Amino acid sequence: MQTETIFYNIFFFIVLFSLGYPFGLFMARVFEGDIPKRVSWIKPLEKIIYGFSGINAEAKYSASTYLLHLLIYNAFGFLLLFLILLFQGHLPLNPQGFAGLDLPLAFNTAISFTTNTNWQAYSGEVSLSYFSQMVGLTTQNFLSASTGLAIIMVIVNGLRNKLDKTIGNFWVDMVRMNLYVLLPLSFILALILVGQGVIQNLAPYVKAVTLEGVDQLLPMGPAASQVAIKQLGTNGGGFFGVNSAHPFENPTPFSNFLQLLSILLIPVAQVFAFGKLMKDEKQGFSIVAAMAVLFTALLVVSHWSEVSTIPTWANGVPMEGKEQRIGVNESVLWSVATTAASNGSVNSMHSSLSPLAGLVALFNMMTGEVIFGGAGAGFYGMFLYVILTVFIAGLMVGRSPEYLGKKIEAYEIKLAIIGILVPSALVLLGAGLGAVSSWALTSTSHKGPHGLSEILYTFASTAGNNGSAFGGFNANTPLLNVLLGVTMLIGRFVVIYAVVMISGSLAQKKYTPITAGTFPTNTYIFSVLLIGVVLIVGALTFFPALTLGPIAEHFLLLKGHTF
Amino acid sequence: MTQTSKKKLFTNKDVLTGILNSFRKLSPRDQIRNPVMFIVFLGAIITTGIVTTEVLSSKFSSFNFQICIWLWITLLLANFAEAIAEGKGKAQAESLKNVKKETTAKLWTGKTHSPVPAAYLKKGELVVCEAGDVIPGDGEVVEGIASVDESAITGESAPVIRESGGDRSAVTAGTKVISDRIIIRITAAQGESYIDKLISMVEGASRQPTPNEIALSILLVALTAVFVLAVGSLKGFMQYSEVQSGAETSLATIPVLIALLVCLIPTTIGGLLSAIGISGMERLLQKNVIAKSGRAVEAAGDVDVLLLDKTGTITLGNRQASEFIPAPYANAEEVARAAFLASVRDETPEGRSIVKLADSSFKLRNIEFKDHSSRFIAFSAETRMSGLDLEENGANSSYRKGAPDSVIKWVLSNGGEVHPTTKNSVEKIAKSGGTPLLVAHNTRILGVIHLKDIVKSGIKERFQELRRMGIKTVMITGDNPLTAAAIAAEAGVDDFLAEATPESKMSKIREEQKAGRMVAMVGDGTNDAPALAQADVGVAMNTGTQAAREAANMVDLDSNPTKLIEVVETGKQLLMTRGALTTFSIANDVAKYFAILPALFTGLYVLNGTPILGSLDIMGLDSPQSAILSAVIFNALIIAFLIPLALRGVAYQALPAKDILRKNLLIYGVGGVIVPFVGIKIIDLIISGIGLV
């Protein structure tokens, strides 16, 4: 890496952690219901919401009831969005007069935003009305992110409660995350982004004449408000088709820096919040450390590959697929961050990344996006790996495995494995079948290993609820819309099911005091082991697939063959 | 059951029966119980089918045939591990069965007895046993006292006393009355006797998978499922890549894909899992402890608190003299001599310890006194003194030692006086946790003997080890708190329970369990039974009562309370062995990928005659076939190499969890990545050298 690149990245990390840590403590207080002063003026609104919707904020529910509430809520959100998308032609705020989406696309898109995936089989500026974007998508961005965040509190309650059948109240957890965390933060970010030049209007598209004298249609719309939450809530669904590579979404280096920061802010903060909530901040540090090490290693690989393996032409910089104004480093950093964090927004075209940088992006998603990961999802996904790690480590130290005083037994192991492996199985099944079936092959736009990468990326992105696209793969076919929609649905809710039920089971257990015979989970050894488990599980599952995709492409590229 | 040499892991005979049984275990019914190995089983059958068709259509492929053979060998080795672990238990069961010969019981009707086959005895019936009789069933002595030879069960040849009432009333079927006559009430119906239970436990008939074993099996099944998908989808990816690169032939044949799958699924741990579990109980058996279930062994590894009886476990059985403290008007030798004389014919352990101390301090062994004229005064609960009356220098001389107030009374009644310092010395010893005995000669109190509990040598270090392992030790004693505290401090236990009663023991266990801790305890008396049942791990002494043995989940045939510590270690070792081999098994996959995948991908994306993915072949293996075969062979042989480790368990050291983890991670994790690289390369050199491929 060049010196300035290193400085940029180090500076980025310093800012990220110095904001992430205090924000994590802030989130912990919100989770506890001990609302910090700065946002306490919103409190009456919380009461009004509970009163209006008949929620008993004091009630505590069992794991299965909690899960039921979560599912009802998400099903409702899905239905609302689905209908808006189908009937946007009859709804207001549609200056371009877009017709409703066809059934499979509406289904796919509604699931995509409900599951925090934000896979976009459509292109915003040529298919969605402002109403669909604002009322439909932006709302869902908040709802899906807060659903994920609520699960953190479920885990905390599972670990903290003793011999207790309840694990909390979904409505309260979710409402608090929206009111005190997501809304204020998005509001601030949107304002700054508008200041940087991100557009925010309801005007019809503008016709312009370019310097060459050609007519051009400039799309308009309320972008800033959606961009803010798309990053903060690790949603990633762009207002425009090319996402944050579009100058109206991401106009300046500062807006780029801010968006990068907001991709990882909550994913980092939520782990600190967990440590704080467990009254042992080191428990959060050890997990954050594992994530940071993995992130750094993958970033280094990605960057090395990008600058050293792509044959460069005129200006000595591999710029294909990248925005000139954004440059190599910030594109690579973004590609790693957005796939690590289940975000899925892009500021460059991932299809044009060098093969190994593409592999890093793929690998991030294949591990289930647990390297910081999505809002809530990153931590609860990592929690499953923690369970697995603790189990193996516990056996190795000769003691029935336990995490933070709760015994990890067959039931927890079963669910943790389901949560980790079902998304992986979806990727292997989908891509394995896709590689020999015309419904996927006709959608690819490249031959050779790159074509295989496209298929792999599509399934990894949807099963992992990332939502970024490799580019080149035409996912907007009726069959793929349905298939990928179902993939996203399973990828999201099977994991949530596993985590909530594990927490429910843990809450009912008694607390085993920590002794010198207990394997400590707040030390560097734990971080190392956790890294090992994430890498090994990911690598063992996907090594053959990755070898025939990006790795083969990498070796071919070194010999001068491109696809 | 005799104690055999513990050095050798198995004999030639064990191996032979093991081999026979490993073929017997190839039946589908046995195989389906282990899902990981069942996949290997299916793979072997499919490959055999393919090879057979090839032979029939005269397209015999030596490569496929060899894969097929090694798949079967993999299965056989896994079976062998289990068979040999079971075999050792069976041998032990056999020797127990010999004990349980058909015997005739003498049914007691109140006045006379009539012969009845032991098999027809019912619970509650009375039988009489005389010298030479084998006790026909488990029972309780209701009348009489007898010495009983229990060597058939314990291996201990010294006979033990069994008498009615109290804690020594339990008798076991198969043991033999050596002297006297007892009447026994039968307490267990046939087939449910203690020895029946031992046999069934040892045979593993009642062996249920333990909670951790179940959890681990789930993990292994899931890993297997993922690898089935990984290999299945690879077929698709390869087909795509073959089309894209225009490859003419494909190495991804069914036998090769099966070979890859078998190499990847955790066969190492899958094949050894049941052997590890069985051998855990087996290792306890070698220590002469019988666990009633594998669950109990596993629970032992999780113990947080050990409740240990003071007497016999922490301290030597009895108190011993440690010091003579002379009165101001006497000297130490005088005290020692008097104490020696007062104890010379005292056969109690305390008495002998006084003689020993006196002798070692002042060489009094050869002291002369006229034996015929001396009269020994034995200790009685009433006088609470013992001593000797003899003729010395023509006068009657009386020596006494005993409880301070009794001796004072005696001296005063003889017309003597009590010096005020006496009381001080007595109190000082009592405060330090010792027992003071006064020594007197006629009218003079000469001094005080300090009797104290002697903490067993090495026990303090043991407790330190336990503390490092995170286990808290609690000493249980009937002593007063003062005495208890002193001994607790000397022995280095973490806590003590003084003036213990069955109720207070019980509440101590409940209290610890309420705080989430796992409690282990040792007991032998009937009044220990509730506490033994309440404890998570209860070890009953074999000499204990029937009730205690019923309530406990382990029985120590040697009746050595210190064993509890070894039981805990065995439990930990059991889990560690599973964890270590799981880690090793998974870590192995890295090398296997690097061996098989490049071989599999040789036909893909070939540039100028070299396959582009050949760069992944970092081991530089001879040929694709040799690479695949080497991986399969390694995968089979590693099971054989690890059988001793599975049976013996990984080395255990009393270290904190994080140190153990670091060590095991290095050996089995990092080692697990490296070893197969070396192993596969060596096998590749050999098989390509002798031209197998």
CSV table of N, CA and C in Angstrom, one decimal, chain A residues 388 391-393 395-401 407-410 413-414 417 421 425 428-429 431-432 435-436 441 446-449 451-452 456 510-513 515-520 524-525 529 536 539-541 543-545 547-548 551-552 555-556 559 561, chain B residues 211-212 214-216 218-219 222-223 226-227 229-230 233-234 236-241 244 301-304 467-470 513 515-517 572 575-576 579-580 583 586 589-590 593-594 597 601 604-605 607 612-613 615-616 656-658 660-662 664-665:
chain,number,residue,atom,x,y,z
A,388,LEU,N,-20.2,-21.7,18.8
A,388,LEU,CA,-19.4,-22.8,18.3
A,388,LEU,C,-18.0,-22.8,18.8
A,391,PHE,N,-17.9,-23.9,22.4
A,391,PHE,CA,-18.1,-25.3,22.5
A,391,PHE,C,-16.9,-26.1,22.3
A,392,ILE,N,-16.2,-25.8,21.2
A,392,ILE,CA,-14.9,-26.5,20.9
A,392,ILE,C,-13.9,-26.2,21.9
A,393,ALA,N,-13.8,-24.9,22.3
A,393,ALA,CA,-12.8,-24.6,23.3
A,393,ALA,C,-13.1,-25.2,24.7
A,395,LEU,N,-14.6,-28.0,25.2
A,395,LEU,CA,-14.2,-29.4,25.2
A,395,LEU,C,-12.7,-29.5,25.4
A,396,MET,N,-12.0,-28.6,24.7
A,396,MET,CA,-10.5,-28.7,24.8
A,396,MET,C,-10.0,-28.4,26.2
A,397,VAL,N,-10.7,-27.7,27.0
A,397,VAL,CA,-10.2,-27.4,28.3
A,397,VAL,C,-10.8,-28.4,29.3
A,398,GLY,N,-11.6,-29.3,28.9
A,398,GLY,CA,-12.1,-30.4,29.8
A,398,GLY,C,-13.2,-29.9,30.7
A,399,ARG,N,-14.1,-29.1,30.1
A,399,ARG,CA,-15.2,-28.6,30.9
A,399,ARG,C,-16.4,-28.5,30.0
A,400,SER,N,-17.6,-28.8,30.5
A,400,SER,CA,-18.8,-28.6,29.7
A,400,SER,C,-18.8,-27.1,29.3
A,401,PRO,N,-18.9,-26.9,28.0
A,401,PRO,CA,-18.8,-25.5,27.5
A,401,PRO,C,-19.8,-24.6,28.1
A,407,LYS,N,-24.5,-22.6,30.3
A,407,LYS,CA,-24.0,-23.9,29.7
A,407,LYS,C,-24.5,-23.9,28.2
A,408,ILE,N,-23.5,-24.3,27.4
A,408,ILE,CA,-23.9,-24.5,26.0
A,408,ILE,C,-24.1,-26.0,25.8
A,409,GLU,N,-25.3,-26.4,25.5
A,409,GLU,CA,-25.6,-27.8,25.3
A,409,GLU,C,-26.1,-28.2,23.9
A,410,ALA,N,-26.6,-29.4,23.8
A,410,ALA,CA,-26.9,-29.9,22.5
A,410,ALA,C,-27.9,-28.9,21.7
A,413,ILE,N,-26.2,-25.9,20.4
A,413,ILE,CA,-25.3,-26.2,19.3
A,413,ILE,C,-26.1,-26.5,18.1
A,414,LYS,N,-27.2,-27.2,18.2
A,414,LYS,CA,-28.0,-27.6,17.1
A,414,LYS,C,-28.4,-26.3,16.4
A,417,ILE,N,-25.6,-24.2,14.7
A,417,ILE,CA,-25.1,-24.8,13.5
A,417,ILE,C,-26.2,-24.5,12.4
A,421,LEU,N,-25.0,-22.7,9.1
A,421,LEU,CA,-24.9,-23.5,7.9
A,421,LEU,C,-26.0,-23.3,6.9
A,425,ALA,N,-25.5,-23.4,3.0
A,425,ALA,CA,-26.1,-24.4,2.2
A,425,ALA,C,-26.8,-23.8,1.0
A,428,LEU,N,-24.3,-22.8,-1.6
A,428,LEU,CA,-23.8,-24.0,-2.3
A,428,LEU,C,-24.8,-24.6,-3.3
A,429,LEU,N,-26.0,-24.8,-2.7
A,429,LEU,CA,-27.1,-25.4,-3.5
A,429,LEU,C,-27.4,-24.5,-4.7
A,431,ALA,N,-25.8,-21.9,-6.1
A,431,ALA,CA,-24.7,-21.7,-7.1
A,431,ALA,C,-24.4,-23.1,-7.8
A,432,GLY,N,-24.4,-24.2,-7.1
A,432,GLY,CA,-24.1,-25.5,-7.6
A,432,GLY,C,-25.0,-25.8,-8.7
A,435,ALA,N,-24.8,-23.3,-11.7
A,435,ALA,CA,-23.7,-23.4,-12.6
A,435,ALA,C,-23.9,-24.4,-13.8
A,436,VAL,N,-24.9,-25.2,-13.6
A,436,VAL,CA,-25.2,-26.2,-14.7
A,436,VAL,C,-26.6,-26.0,-15.3
A,441,LEU,N,-27.2,-19.5,-16.1
A,441,LEU,CA,-26.1,-19.3,-17.1
A,441,LEU,C,-26.5,-18.2,-18.1
A,446,HIS,N,-20.3,-13.0,-18.4
A,446,HIS,CA,-18.9,-13.3,-18.7
A,446,HIS,C,-18.7,-14.8,-18.8
A,447,LYS,N,-17.6,-15.2,-19.4
A,447,LYS,CA,-17.3,-16.7,-19.5
A,447,LYS,C,-16.3,-17.0,-18.4
A,448,GLY,N,-16.0,-18.3,-18.4
A,448,GLY,CA,-14.9,-18.8,-17.6
A,448,GLY,C,-15.2,-18.6,-16.1
A,449,PRO,N,-14.1,-18.6,-15.3
A,449,PRO,CA,-14.3,-18.5,-13.8
A,449,PRO,C,-15.1,-17.2,-13.4
A,451,GLY,N,-17.6,-15.9,-14.8
A,451,GLY,CA,-19.0,-16.2,-14.9
A,451,GLY,C,-19.5,-17.0,-13.6
A,452,LEU,N,-18.6,-17.9,-13.2
A,452,LEU,CA,-19.0,-18.7,-12.0
A,452,LEU,C,-19.0,-17.7,-10.8
A,456,LEU,N,-21.9,-17.2,-8.0
A,456,LEU,CA,-21.6,-17.4,-6.6
A,456,LEU,C,-22.0,-16.1,-5.8
A,510,LYS,N,-29.6,-21.9,34.7
A,510,LYS,CA,-29.0,-21.2,35.8
A,510,LYS,C,-27.6,-20.6,35.4
A,511,TYR,N,-27.1,-19.8,36.3
A,511,TYR,CA,-25.9,-19.2,36.0
A,511,TYR,C,-24.7,-19.9,36.7
A,512,THR,N,-23.7,-20.3,36.0
A,512,THR,CA,-22.6,-21.0,36.5
A,512,THR,C,-21.5,-20.0,36.8
A,513,PRO,N,-21.0,-19.9,38.0
A,513,PRO,CA,-20.0,-18.9,38.3
A,513,PRO,C,-18.7,-19.2,37.5
A,515,THR,N,-14.9,-19.7,37.0
A,515,THR,CA,-13.7,-20.1,37.9
A,515,THR,C,-12.5,-20.2,37.0
A,516,ALA,N,-11.4,-20.5,37.6
A,516,ALA,CA,-10.2,-20.7,36.8
A,516,ALA,C,-10.3,-21.8,35.8
A,517,GLY,N,-11.2,-22.7,36.0
A,517,GLY,CA,-11.4,-23.8,35.1
A,517,GLY,C,-12.3,-23.5,33.9
A,518,THR,N,-12.9,-22.2,33.9
A,518,THR,CA,-13.7,-21.8,32.8
A,518,THR,C,-12.8,-21.2,31.8
A,519,PHE,N,-13.2,-21.5,30.5
A,519,PHE,CA,-12.5,-20.9,29.4
A,519,PHE,C,-12.9,-19.4,29.3
A,520,PRO,N,-11.9,-18.5,29.5
A,520,PRO,CA,-12.3,-17.1,29.5
A,520,PRO,C,-12.6,-16.5,28.1
A,524,TYR,N,-7.3,-12.4,24.5
A,524,TYR,CA,-6.9,-12.4,23.1
A,524,TYR,C,-7.0,-13.9,22.6
A,525,ILE,N,-6.8,-14.8,23.5
A,525,ILE,CA,-6.8,-16.2,23.0
A,525,ILE,C,-8.2,-16.5,22.4
A,529,LEU,N,-9.1,-17.7,18.6
A,529,LEU,CA,-9.8,-18.9,18.3
A,529,LEU,C,-11.1,-18.5,17.5
A,536,ILE,N,-12.0,-21.0,9.3
A,536,ILE,CA,-12.0,-22.5,9.0
A,536,ILE,C,-13.4,-22.9,8.4
A,539,ALA,N,-13.8,-21.2,5.1
A,539,ALA,CA,-12.9,-21.8,4.1
A,539,ALA,C,-13.2,-23.2,3.7
A,540,LEU,N,-13.5,-24.0,4.7
A,540,LEU,CA,-13.8,-25.4,4.4
A,540,LEU,C,-15.0,-25.6,3.5
A,541,THR,N,-16.0,-24.7,3.8
A,541,THR,CA,-17.3,-24.8,3.1
A,541,THR,C,-17.1,-24.3,1.6
A,543,PHE,N,-14.1,-23.4,-0.1
A,543,PHE,CA,-12.8,-23.4,-0.8
A,543,PHE,C,-12.9,-24.0,-2.2
A,544,PRO,N,-13.6,-25.1,-2.4
A,544,PRO,CA,-13.7,-25.6,-3.8
A,544,PRO,C,-14.4,-24.6,-4.7
A,545,ALA,N,-15.4,-24.0,-4.3
A,545,ALA,CA,-16.2,-23.1,-5.1
A,545,ALA,C,-15.3,-21.9,-5.4
A,547,THR,N,-12.1,-21.7,-5.5
A,547,THR,CA,-11.0,-22.1,-6.3
A,547,THR,C,-11.3,-22.1,-7.8
A,548,LEU,N,-12.5,-22.6,-8.1
A,548,LEU,CA,-12.9,-22.6,-9.5
A,548,LEU,C,-13.4,-21.2,-10.0
A,551,ILE,N,-10.2,-17.7,-7.7
A,551,ILE,CA,-8.8,-18.2,-7.6
A,551,ILE,C,-8.3,-18.6,-9.0
A,552,ALA,N,-9.1,-19.3,-9.7
A,552,ALA,CA,-8.7,-19.7,-11.1
A,552,ALA,C,-8.5,-18.5,-11.9
A,555,PHE,N,-5.2,-16.8,-11.2
A,555,PHE,CA,-4.0,-17.4,-11.9
A,555,PHE,C,-4.0,-17.1,-13.4
A,556,LEU,N,-5.2,-17.2,-14.0
A,556,LEU,CA,-5.3,-16.9,-15.4
A,556,LEU,C,-4.9,-15.5,-15.7
A,559,LYS,N,-1.4,-14.9,-15.9
A,559,LYS,CA,-0.8,-15.3,-17.2
A,559,LYS,C,-1.4,-14.5,-18.3
A,561,HIS,N,-4.6,-13.8,-19.1
A,561,HIS,CA,-5.9,-14.1,-19.6
A,561,HIS,C,-7.0,-13.3,-18.9
B,211,PRO,N,-24.4,-35.8,27.5
B,211,PRO,CA,-24.9,-34.5,26.9
B,211,PRO,C,-23.9,-33.9,26.0
B,212,ASN,N,-22.6,-33.9,26.4
B,212,ASN,CA,-21.6,-33.3,25.5
B,212,ASN,C,-21.4,-34.2,24.3
B,214,ILE,N,-23.6,-35.9,22.8
B,214,ILE,CA,-24.7,-35.6,21.9
B,214,ILE,C,-24.5,-34.3,21.1
B,215,ALA,N,-24.1,-33.3,21.9
B,215,ALA,CA,-23.9,-32.0,21.2
B,215,ALA,C,-22.8,-32.1,20.2
B,216,LEU,N,-21.7,-32.9,20.5
B,216,LEU,CA,-20.6,-33.0,19.6
B,216,LEU,C,-21.1,-33.8,18.4
B,218,ILE,N,-24.0,-33.8,17.1
B,218,ILE,CA,-24.8,-32.9,16.2
B,218,ILE,C,-23.8,-32.0,15.4
B,219,LEU,N,-22.8,-31.5,16.0
B,219,LEU,CA,-21.8,-30.7,15.2
B,219,LEU,C,-21.2,-31.6,14.1
B,222,ALA,N,-23.6,-32.1,11.3
B,222,ALA,CA,-23.8,-30.9,10.5
B,222,ALA,C,-22.6,-30.7,9.6
B,223,LEU,N,-21.4,-30.9,10.1
B,223,LEU,CA,-20.2,-30.7,9.3
B,223,LEU,C,-20.3,-31.7,8.1
B,226,VAL,N,-22.6,-30.4,5.6
B,226,VAL,CA,-22.0,-29.3,4.8
B,226,VAL,C,-21.1,-29.8,3.7
B,227,PHE,N,-20.3,-30.8,4.1
B,227,PHE,CA,-19.3,-31.4,3.2
B,227,PHE,C,-20.0,-32.1,2.0
B,229,LEU,N,-22.8,-31.2,0.8
B,229,LEU,CA,-23.2,-30.1,-0.1
B,229,LEU,C,-22.0,-29.6,-0.8
B,230,ALA,N,-20.9,-29.4,-0.1
B,230,ALA,CA,-19.7,-28.8,-0.7
B,230,ALA,C,-19.3,-29.7,-1.9
B,233,SER,N,-22.0,-29.8,-4.7
B,233,SER,CA,-22.1,-28.5,-5.5
B,233,SER,C,-20.8,-28.5,-6.4
B,234,LEU,N,-19.7,-29.1,-5.9
B,234,LEU,CA,-18.5,-29.1,-6.6
B,234,LEU,C,-18.6,-29.8,-8.0
B,236,GLY,N,-21.2,-29.7,-9.7
B,236,GLY,CA,-21.8,-28.6,-10.6
B,236,GLY,C,-20.8,-27.6,-11.1
B,237,PHE,N,-20.0,-27.2,-10.1
B,237,PHE,CA,-19.0,-26.2,-10.5
B,237,PHE,C,-17.9,-26.7,-11.5
B,238,MET,N,-17.6,-28.0,-11.3
B,238,MET,CA,-16.6,-28.6,-12.2
B,238,MET,C,-17.2,-28.8,-13.6
B,239,GLN,N,-18.5,-29.2,-13.6
B,239,GLN,CA,-19.1,-29.4,-14.9
B,239,GLN,C,-19.1,-28.1,-15.7
B,240,TYR,N,-19.4,-27.0,-15.0
B,240,TYR,CA,-19.3,-25.6,-15.6
B,240,TYR,C,-17.9,-25.4,-16.1
B,241,SER,N,-17.0,-25.6,-15.2
B,241,SER,CA,-15.6,-25.2,-15.5
B,241,SER,C,-15.1,-26.1,-16.7
B,244,GLN,N,-16.4,-24.7,-19.8
B,244,GLN,CA,-15.7,-23.4,-20.1
B,244,GLN,C,-14.3,-23.6,-20.6
B,301,GLY,N,-15.9,-33.9,35.3
B,301,GLY,CA,-15.0,-32.9,34.7
B,301,GLY,C,-15.5,-31.5,35.0
B,302,ASP,N,-16.7,-31.3,35.3
B,302,ASP,CA,-17.3,-30.0,35.5
B,302,ASP,C,-17.3,-29.6,36.9
B,303,VAL,N,-16.8,-30.4,37.8
B,303,VAL,CA,-17.0,-30.1,39.2
B,303,VAL,C,-16.3,-28.8,39.6
B,304,ASP,N,-17.0,-28.0,40.4
B,304,ASP,CA,-16.5,-26.8,40.9
B,304,ASP,C,-16.1,-26.9,42.4
B,467,ARG,N,-6.9,-25.8,42.9
B,467,ARG,CA,-7.3,-24.4,42.9
B,467,ARG,C,-6.9,-23.9,41.5
B,468,ARG,N,-5.8,-24.3,41.0
B,468,ARG,CA,-5.4,-23.8,39.7
B,468,ARG,C,-6.4,-24.2,38.6
B,469,MET,N,-7.0,-25.4,38.8
B,469,MET,CA,-8.0,-25.9,37.9
B,469,MET,C,-9.3,-25.2,38.1
B,470,GLY,N,-9.4,-24.4,39.1
B,470,GLY,CA,-10.7,-23.7,39.4
B,470,GLY,C,-11.6,-24.5,40.2
B,513,GLN,N,-24.9,-25.6,45.1
B,513,GLN,CA,-25.6,-25.8,43.8
B,513,GLN,C,-26.5,-24.7,43.4
B,515,ALA,N,-25.8,-21.7,43.9
B,515,ALA,CA,-24.9,-20.7,43.3
B,515,ALA,C,-24.4,-21.1,42.0
B,516,GLY,N,-25.0,-22.3,41.5
B,516,GLY,CA,-24.6,-22.7,40.1
B,516,GLY,C,-23.4,-23.6,40.1
B,517,ARG,N,-22.9,-24.0,41.2
B,517,ARG,CA,-21.7,-24.8,41.2
B,517,ARG,C,-22.0,-26.3,41.1
B,572,LYS,N,-12.3,-34.6,33.1
B,572,LYS,CA,-11.8,-33.5,32.3
B,572,LYS,C,-11.1,-34.1,31.0
B,575,LEU,N,-13.4,-35.1,28.2
B,575,LEU,CA,-13.9,-34.0,27.3
B,575,LEU,C,-12.7,-33.5,26.5
B,576,MET,N,-11.6,-33.4,27.1
B,576,MET,CA,-10.4,-32.8,26.3
B,576,MET,C,-10.1,-33.7,25.2
B,579,GLY,N,-12.5,-32.9,22.4
B,579,GLY,CA,-12.2,-31.6,21.9
B,579,GLY,C,-11.0,-31.6,21.0
B,580,ALA,N,-9.9,-32.2,21.5
B,580,ALA,CA,-8.7,-32.2,20.8
B,580,ALA,C,-8.8,-33.0,19.5
B,583,THR,N,-10.8,-30.9,16.9
B,583,THR,CA,-10.0,-29.9,16.4
B,583,THR,C,-9.0,-30.5,15.4
B,586,ILE,N,-10.8,-31.5,12.1
B,586,ILE,CA,-11.2,-30.4,11.2
B,586,ILE,C,-10.0,-29.7,10.6
B,589,ASP,N,-8.5,-31.1,7.4
B,589,ASP,CA,-9.1,-30.9,6.1
B,589,ASP,C,-8.4,-29.9,5.2
B,590,VAL,N,-7.7,-29.0,5.8
B,590,VAL,CA,-6.9,-28.0,5.0
B,590,VAL,C,-6.0,-28.7,4.1
B,593,TYR,N,-7.7,-30.7,1.3
B,593,TYR,CA,-8.1,-29.9,0.2
B,593,TYR,C,-6.9,-29.6,-0.7
B,594,PHE,N,-5.8,-29.3,-0.1
B,594,PHE,CA,-4.6,-28.9,-1.0
B,594,PHE,C,-4.1,-30.2,-1.7
B,597,LEU,N,-7.9,-31.1,-4.3
B,597,LEU,CA,-8.4,-30.2,-5.3
B,597,LEU,C,-7.5,-30.0,-6.5
B,601,PHE,N,-8.5,-30.8,-10.3
B,601,PHE,CA,-8.7,-29.7,-11.3
B,601,PHE,C,-7.6,-29.7,-12.4
B,604,LEU,N,-8.6,-28.7,-15.9
B,604,LEU,CA,-9.3,-27.4,-16.1
B,604,LEU,C,-8.3,-26.3,-16.4
B,605,TYR,N,-8.8,-25.4,-17.3
B,605,TYR,CA,-8.0,-24.2,-17.6
B,605,TYR,C,-6.5,-24.5,-17.9
B,607,LEU,N,-3.2,-24.1,-19.6
B,607,LEU,CA,-2.5,-23.1,-20.5
B,607,LEU,C,-1.1,-23.7,-20.9
B,612,ILE,N,-3.7,-24.5,-14.8
B,612,ILE,CA,-3.5,-23.2,-14.1
B,612,ILE,C,-3.6,-23.4,-12.6
B,613,LEU,N,-4.4,-24.3,-12.2
B,613,LEU,CA,-4.6,-24.5,-10.7
B,613,LEU,C,-3.6,-25.4,-10.1
B,615,SER,N,-0.8,-24.6,-9.4
B,615,SER,CA,0.0,-23.8,-8.5
B,615,SER,C,-0.5,-24.1,-7.0
B,616,LEU,N,-1.7,-24.7,-6.9
B,616,LEU,CA,-2.2,-24.9,-5.5
B,616,LEU,C,-1.6,-26.2,-5.0
B,656,PRO,N,-4.7,-23.7,34.6
B,656,PRO,CA,-5.9,-22.9,34.3
B,656,PRO,C,-6.3,-23.2,32.9
B,657,ALA,N,-7.6,-23.0,32.7
B,657,ALA,CA,-8.2,-23.3,31.4
B,657,ALA,C,-7.5,-22.6,30.2
B,658,LYS,N,-7.1,-21.4,30.4
B,658,LYS,CA,-6.5,-20.7,29.3
B,658,LYS,C,-5.2,-21.3,28.8
B,660,ILE,N,-4.3,-24.5,29.3
B,660,ILE,CA,-4.6,-25.8,28.7
B,660,ILE,C,-5.1,-25.5,27.2
B,661,LEU,N,-5.9,-24.5,27.1
B,661,LEU,CA,-6.4,-24.2,25.7
B,661,LEU,C,-5.3,-23.9,24.8
B,662,ARG,N,-4.4,-23.0,25.3
B,662,ARG,CA,-3.3,-22.6,24.4
B,662,ARG,C,-2.4,-23.8,24.0
B,664,ASN,N,-3.3,-27.1,24.0
B,664,ASN,CA,-4.0,-28.1,23.1
B,664,ASN,C,-4.2,-27.5,21.7
B,665,LEU,N,-4.5,-26.2,21.7
B,665,LEU,CA,-4.7,-25.5,20.4
B,665,LEU,C,-3.4,-25.7,19.5
